[in-house]
Amino acid sequence: MDIGASIKKLRIKKSITQHQLAEYLNVSMQTISRWETSVTYPDIVMLPILAKYFHVTVDYLLNSGGNVMKTIESNRLLVREWSESDATDLFELKQKSNNFIDYLNFSIVDDTLDSIKIWKEYQEMYPVILKETGKLIGVVGLVDINRYKGIEN
């Protein structure tokens, strides 16, 4: 994915039009369209403004929306990318949860796999693995609250 596709993906994720983004950046709607179709690219001074607006880093934009994080490792724990094989461990973990919402959201393995796919796409949640057993023991991450409609700060 190139920078134009990243801008388009972020714009759609934020549920705004090309016109709205153009107004915010004080450029024409055609400029946004040309960026998104990779006919032209944003000026370098525009990158920090775009990054701030979309709550991402300039590095994220320049890496074309690619995932910058690979793994974080300690003596006992590993935080890494999701794999589909994590679905069973996550399902079992959430079934043991005292949180009723967790129980409802993860009541079948297919729902758990769907959650993993969403977390992978938006790169906001990662599995925490106990290295000794190789089992998933938790989830860590930061959620962009602005993406969810109907939630008041």
PDB file of N, CA and C in Angstrom, residues 97-153:
ATOM      1  N   SER A  97     -13.077 -15.242  31.932  1.00  0.00           N
ATOM      2  CA  SER A  97     -13.127 -13.860  32.408  1.00  0.00           C
ATOM      3  C   SER A  97     -14.320 -13.630  33.325  1.00  0.00           C
ATOM      4  N   ASN A  98     -14.129 -12.778  34.324  1.00  0.00           N
ATOM      5  CA  ASN A  98     -15.230 -12.362  35.194  1.00  0.00           C
ATOM      6  C   ASN A  98     -16.023 -11.222  34.575  1.00  0.00           C
ATOM      7  N   ASN A  99     -15.571 -10.748  33.431  1.00  0.00           N
ATOM      8  CA  ASN A  99     -16.218  -9.637  32.738  1.00  0.00           C
ATOM      9  C   ASN A  99     -17.316 -10.197  31.828  1.00  0.00           C
ATOM     10  N   PHE A 100     -18.566  -9.884  32.121  1.00  0.00           N
ATOM     11  CA  PHE A 100     -19.692 -10.425  31.358  1.00  0.00           C
ATOM     12  C   PHE A 100     -19.648  -9.996  29.895  1.00  0.00           C
ATOM     13  N   ILE A 101     -19.190  -8.761  29.629  1.00  0.00           N
ATOM     14  CA  ILE A 101     -19.090  -8.280  28.242  1.00  0.00           C
ATOM     15  C   ILE A 101     -18.090  -9.127  27.471  1.00  0.00           C
ATOM     16  N   ASP A 102     -16.931  -9.435  28.085  1.00  0.00           N
ATOM     17  CA  ASP A 102     -15.965 -10.331  27.446  1.00  0.00           C
ATOM     18  C   ASP A 102     -16.624 -11.660  27.116  1.00  0.00           C
ATOM     19  N   TYR A 103     -17.367 -12.184  28.078  1.00  0.00           N
ATOM     20  CA  TYR A 103     -18.016 -13.477  27.877  1.00  0.00           C
ATOM     21  C   TYR A 103     -18.962 -13.427  26.679  1.00  0.00           C
ATOM     22  N   LEU A 104     -19.761 -12.365  26.586  1.00  0.00           N
ATOM     23  CA  LEU A 104     -20.703 -12.241  25.472  1.00  0.00           C
ATOM     24  C   LEU A 104     -19.990 -12.022  24.140  1.00  0.00           C
ATOM     25  N   ASN A 105     -18.967 -11.158  24.129  1.00  0.00           N
ATOM     26  CA  ASN A 105     -18.260 -10.849  22.890  1.00  0.00           C
ATOM     27  C   ASN A 105     -17.462 -12.019  22.349  1.00  0.00           C
ATOM     28  N   PHE A 106     -17.077 -12.934  23.211  1.00  0.00           N
ATOM     29  CA  PHE A 106     -16.243 -14.054  22.796  1.00  0.00           C
ATOM     30  C   PHE A 106     -16.937 -15.375  23.107  1.00  0.00           C
ATOM     31  N   SER A 107     -18.227 -15.454  22.790  1.00  0.00           N
ATOM     32  CA  SER A 107     -19.000 -16.637  23.159  1.00  0.00           C
ATOM     33  C   SER A 107     -18.825 -17.790  22.180  1.00  0.00           C
ATOM     34  N   ILE A 108     -18.320 -17.519  20.975  1.00  0.00           N
ATOM     35  CA  ILE A 108     -18.006 -18.599  20.039  1.00  0.00           C
ATOM     36  C   ILE A 108     -16.653 -18.307  19.387  1.00  0.00           C
ATOM     37  N   VAL A 109     -15.943 -19.360  19.002  1.00  0.00           N
ATOM     38  CA  VAL A 109     -14.590 -19.215  18.465  1.00  0.00           C
ATOM     39  C   VAL A 109     -14.577 -18.342  17.215  1.00  0.00           C
ATOM     40  N   ASP A 110     -15.590 -18.443  16.356  1.00  0.00           N
ATOM     41  CA  ASP A 110     -15.622 -17.631  15.132  1.00  0.00           C
ATOM     42  C   ASP A 110     -15.655 -16.140  15.447  1.00  0.00           C
ATOM     43  N   ASP A 111     -16.393 -15.741  16.501  1.00  0.00           N
ATOM     44  CA  ASP A 111     -16.405 -14.331  16.912  1.00  0.00           C
ATOM     45  C   ASP A 111     -15.020 -13.900  17.383  1.00  0.00           C
ATOM     46  N   THR A 112     -14.343 -14.804  18.065  1.00  0.00           N
ATOM     47  CA  THR A 112     -12.994 -14.519  18.546  1.00  0.00           C
ATOM     48  C   THR A 112     -12.057 -14.300  17.367  1.00  0.00           C
ATOM     49  N   LEU A 113     -12.168 -15.138  16.347  1.00  0.00           N
ATOM     50  CA  LEU A 113     -11.342 -14.993  15.145  1.00  0.00           C
ATOM     51  C   LEU A 113     -11.651 -13.680  14.434  1.00  0.00           C
ATOM     52  N   ASP A 114     -12.924 -13.291  14.394  1.00  0.00           N
ATOM     53  CA  ASP A 114     -13.301 -12.001  13.794  1.00  0.00           C
ATOM     54  C   ASP A 114     -12.664 -10.842  14.556  1.00  0.00           C
ATOM     55  N   SER A 115     -12.651 -10.921  15.880  1.00  0.00           N
ATOM     56  CA  SER A 115     -12.016  -9.873  16.688  1.00  0.00           C
ATOM     57  C   SER A 115     -10.530  -9.775  16.372  1.00  0.00           C
ATOM     58  N   ILE A 116      -9.872 -10.909  16.245  1.00  0.00           N
ATOM     59  CA  ILE A 116      -8.443 -10.919  15.920  1.00  0.00           C
ATOM     60  C   ILE A 116      -8.202 -10.265  14.566  1.00  0.00           C
ATOM     61  N   LYS A 117      -9.044 -10.559  13.592  1.00  0.00           N
ATOM     62  CA  LYS A 117      -8.884  -9.954  12.259  1.00  0.00           C
ATOM     63  C   LYS A 117      -9.030  -8.435  12.320  1.00  0.00           C
ATOM     64  N   ILE A 118      -9.969  -7.952  13.108  1.00  0.00           N
ATOM     65  CA  ILE A 118     -10.162  -6.500  13.264  1.00  0.00           C
ATOM     66  C   ILE A 118      -8.950  -5.892  13.953  1.00  0.00           C
ATOM     67  N   TRP A 119      -8.481  -6.523  15.020  1.00  0.00           N
ATOM     68  CA  TRP A 119      -7.320  -5.999  15.744  1.00  0.00           C
ATOM     69  C   TRP A 119      -6.087  -5.980  14.850  1.00  0.00           C
ATOM     70  N   LYS A 120      -5.943  -6.994  14.003  1.00  0.00           N
ATOM     71  CA  LYS A 120      -4.804  -7.011  13.072  1.00  0.00           C
ATOM     72  C   LYS A 120      -4.915  -5.867  12.073  1.00  0.00           C
ATOM     73  N   GLU A 121      -6.114  -5.652  11.554  1.00  0.00           N
ATOM     74  CA  GLU A 121      -6.309  -4.601  10.548  1.00  0.00           C
ATOM     75  C   GLU A 121      -6.018  -3.218  11.117  1.00  0.00           C
ATOM     76  N   TYR A 122      -6.531  -2.945  12.308  1.00  0.00           N
ATOM     77  CA  TYR A 122      -6.375  -1.611  12.888  1.00  0.00           C
ATOM     78  C   TYR A 122      -5.133  -1.471  13.763  1.00  0.00           C
ATOM     79  N   GLN A 123      -4.410  -2.585  13.960  1.00  0.00           N
ATOM     80  CA  GLN A 123      -3.155  -2.579  14.699  1.00  0.00           C
ATOM     81  C   GLN A 123      -3.293  -1.892  16.049  1.00  0.00           C
ATOM     82  N   GLU A 124      -4.326  -2.291  16.780  1.00  0.00           N
ATOM     83  CA  GLU A 124      -4.510  -1.642  18.075  1.00  0.00           C
ATOM     84  C   GLU A 124      -4.388  -2.591  19.258  1.00  0.00           C
ATOM     85  N   MET A 125      -4.504  -3.877  19.056  1.00  0.00           N
ATOM     86  CA  MET A 125      -4.421  -4.841  20.151  1.00  0.00           C
ATOM     87  C   MET A 125      -3.456  -5.960  19.744  1.00  0.00           C
ATOM     88  N   TYR A 126      -2.673  -6.430  20.720  1.00  0.00           N
ATOM     89  CA  TYR A 126      -1.677  -7.460  20.447  1.00  0.00           C
ATOM     90  C   TYR A 126      -1.741  -8.537  21.520  1.00  0.00           C
ATOM     91  N   PRO A 127      -1.433  -9.798  21.153  1.00  0.00           N
ATOM     92  CA  PRO A 127      -1.454 -10.876  22.139  1.00  0.00           C
ATOM     93  C   PRO A 127      -0.219 -10.841  23.037  1.00  0.00           C
ATOM     94  N   VAL A 128      -0.428 -11.176  24.310  1.00  0.00           N
ATOM     95  CA  VAL A 128       0.671 -11.321  25.265  1.00  0.00           C
ATOM     96  C   VAL A 128       0.822 -12.818  25.513  1.00  0.00           C
ATOM     97  N   ILE A 129       1.995 -13.342  25.201  1.00  0.00           N
ATOM     98  CA  ILE A 129       2.252 -14.777  25.276  1.00  0.00           C
ATOM     99  C   ILE A 129       3.215 -15.068  26.423  1.00  0.00           C
ATOM    100  N   LEU A 130       2.899 -16.068  27.233  1.00  0.00           N
ATOM    101  CA  LEU A 130       3.818 -16.547  28.262  1.00  0.00           C
ATOM    102  C   LEU A 130       4.813 -17.468  27.562  1.00  0.00           C
ATOM    103  N   LYS A 131       6.074 -17.075  27.521  1.00  0.00           N
ATOM    104  CA  LYS A 131       7.075 -17.818  26.751  1.00  0.00           C
ATOM    105  C   LYS A 131       7.241 -19.253  27.244  1.00  0.00           C
ATOM    106  N   GLU A 132       7.130 -19.453  28.544  1.00  0.00           N
ATOM    107  CA  GLU A 132       7.319 -20.780  29.139  1.00  0.00           C
ATOM    108  C   GLU A 132       6.352 -21.811  28.557  1.00  0.00           C
ATOM    109  N   THR A 133       5.098 -21.398  28.344  1.00  0.00           N
ATOM    110  CA  THR A 133       4.073 -22.329  27.857  1.00  0.00           C
ATOM    111  C   THR A 133       3.681 -22.088  26.401  1.00  0.00           C
ATOM    112  N   GLY A 134       3.983 -20.897  25.900  1.00  0.00           N
ATOM    113  CA  GLY A 134       3.555 -20.548  24.543  1.00  0.00           C
ATOM    114  C   GLY A 134       2.080 -20.179  24.469  1.00  0.00           C
ATOM    115  N   LYS A 135       1.435 -20.039  25.631  1.00  0.00           N
ATOM    116  CA  LYS A 135      -0.005 -19.743  25.669  1.00  0.00           C
ATOM    117  C   LYS A 135      -0.263 -18.249  25.784  1.00  0.00           C
ATOM    118  N   LEU A 136      -1.346 -17.826  25.176  1.00  0.00           N
ATOM    119  CA  LEU A 136      -1.807 -16.450  25.280  1.00  0.00           C
ATOM    120  C   LEU A 136      -2.358 -16.237  26.686  1.00  0.00           C
ATOM    121  N   ILE A 137      -1.859 -15.186  27.363  1.00  0.00           N
ATOM    122  CA  ILE A 137      -2.329 -14.921  28.728  1.00  0.00           C
ATOM    123  C   ILE A 137      -3.026 -13.574  28.853  1.00  0.00           C
ATOM    124  N   GLY A 138      -3.044 -12.805  27.780  1.00  0.00           N
ATOM    125  CA  GLY A 138      -3.687 -11.497  27.830  1.00  0.00           C
ATOM    126  C   GLY A 138      -3.559 -10.759  26.514  1.00  0.00           C
ATOM    127  N   VAL A 139      -4.092  -9.556  26.511  1.00  0.00           N
ATOM    128  CA  VAL A 139      -4.093  -8.700  25.328  1.00  0.00           C
ATOM    129  C   VAL A 139      -3.692  -7.305  25.785  1.00  0.00           C
ATOM    130  N   VAL A 140      -2.890  -6.632  24.985  1.00  0.00           N
ATOM    131  CA  VAL A 140      -2.454  -5.286  25.322  1.00  0.00           C
ATOM    132  C   VAL A 140      -2.562  -4.410  24.076  1.00  0.00           C
ATOM    133  N   GLY A 141      -2.828  -3.124  24.286  1.00  0.00           N
ATOM    134  CA  GLY A 141      -2.881  -2.219  23.145  1.00  0.00           C
ATOM    135  C   GLY A 141      -3.533  -0.905  23.483  1.00  0.00           C
ATOM    136  N   LEU A 142      -3.580  -0.053  22.486  1.00  0.00           N
ATOM    137  CA  LEU A 142      -4.220   1.246  22.599  1.00  0.00           C
ATOM    138  C   LEU A 142      -5.310   1.335  21.548  1.00  0.00           C
ATOM    139  N   VAL A 143      -6.480   1.730  21.960  1.00  0.00           N
ATOM    140  CA  VAL A 143      -7.615   1.841  21.059  1.00  0.00           C
ATOM    141  C   VAL A 143      -7.841   3.312  20.748  1.00  0.00           C
ATOM    142  N   ASP A 144      -8.027   3.631  19.462  1.00  0.00           N
ATOM    143  CA  ASP A 144      -8.346   5.001  19.065  1.00  0.00           C
ATOM    144  C   ASP A 144      -9.827   5.235  19.330  1.00  0.00           C
ATOM    145  N   ILE A 145     -10.132   5.866  20.450  1.00  0.00           N
ATOM    146  CA  ILE A 145     -11.517   6.085  20.877  1.00  0.00           C
ATOM    147  C   ILE A 145     -12.285   6.929  19.869  1.00  0.00           C
ATOM    148  N   ASN A 146     -11.587   7.756  19.096  1.00  0.00           N
ATOM    149  CA  ASN A 146     -12.256   8.617  18.121  1.00  0.00           C
ATOM    150  C   ASN A 146     -12.890   7.827  16.982  1.00  0.00           C
ATOM    151  N   ARG A 147     -12.455   6.576  16.800  1.00  0.00           N
ATOM    152  CA  ARG A 147     -12.994   5.775  15.713  1.00  0.00           C
ATOM    153  C   ARG A 147     -14.388   5.230  16.035  1.00  0.00           C
ATOM    154  N   TYR A 148     -14.716   5.157  17.302  1.00  0.00           N
ATOM    155  CA  TYR A 148     -15.981   4.570  17.702  1.00  0.00           C
ATOM    156  C   TYR A 148     -17.032   5.650  17.899  1.00  0.00           C
ATOM    157  N   LYS A 149     -18.117   5.518  17.176  1.00  0.00           N
ATOM    158  CA  LYS A 149     -19.190   6.506  17.238  1.00  0.00           C
ATOM    159  C   LYS A 149     -20.062   6.255  18.468  1.00  0.00           C
ATOM    160  N   GLY A 150     -20.578   7.335  19.023  1.00  0.00           N
ATOM    161  CA  GLY A 150     -21.501   7.212  20.137  1.00  0.00           C
ATOM    162  C   GLY A 150     -20.838   7.107  21.494  1.00  0.00           C
ATOM    163  N   ILE A 151     -19.509   7.210  21.529  1.00  0.00           N
ATOM    164  CA  ILE A 151     -18.805   7.141  22.806  1.00  0.00           C
ATOM    165  C   ILE A 151     -18.387   8.548  23.184  1.00  0.00           C
ATOM    166  N   GLU A 152     -18.836   8.980  24.347  1.00  0.00           N
ATOM    167  CA  GLU A 152     -18.493  10.319  24.827  1.00  0.00           C
ATOM    168  C   GLU A 152     -17.228  10.234  25.662  1.00  0.00           C
ATOM    169  N   ASN A 153     -16.381  11.247  25.574  1.00  0.00           N
ATOM    170  CA  ASN A 153     -15.150  11.283  26.390  1.00  0.00           C
ATOM    171  C   ASN A 153     -15.478  11.578  27.828  1.00  0.00           C
TER     172      ASN A 153
END
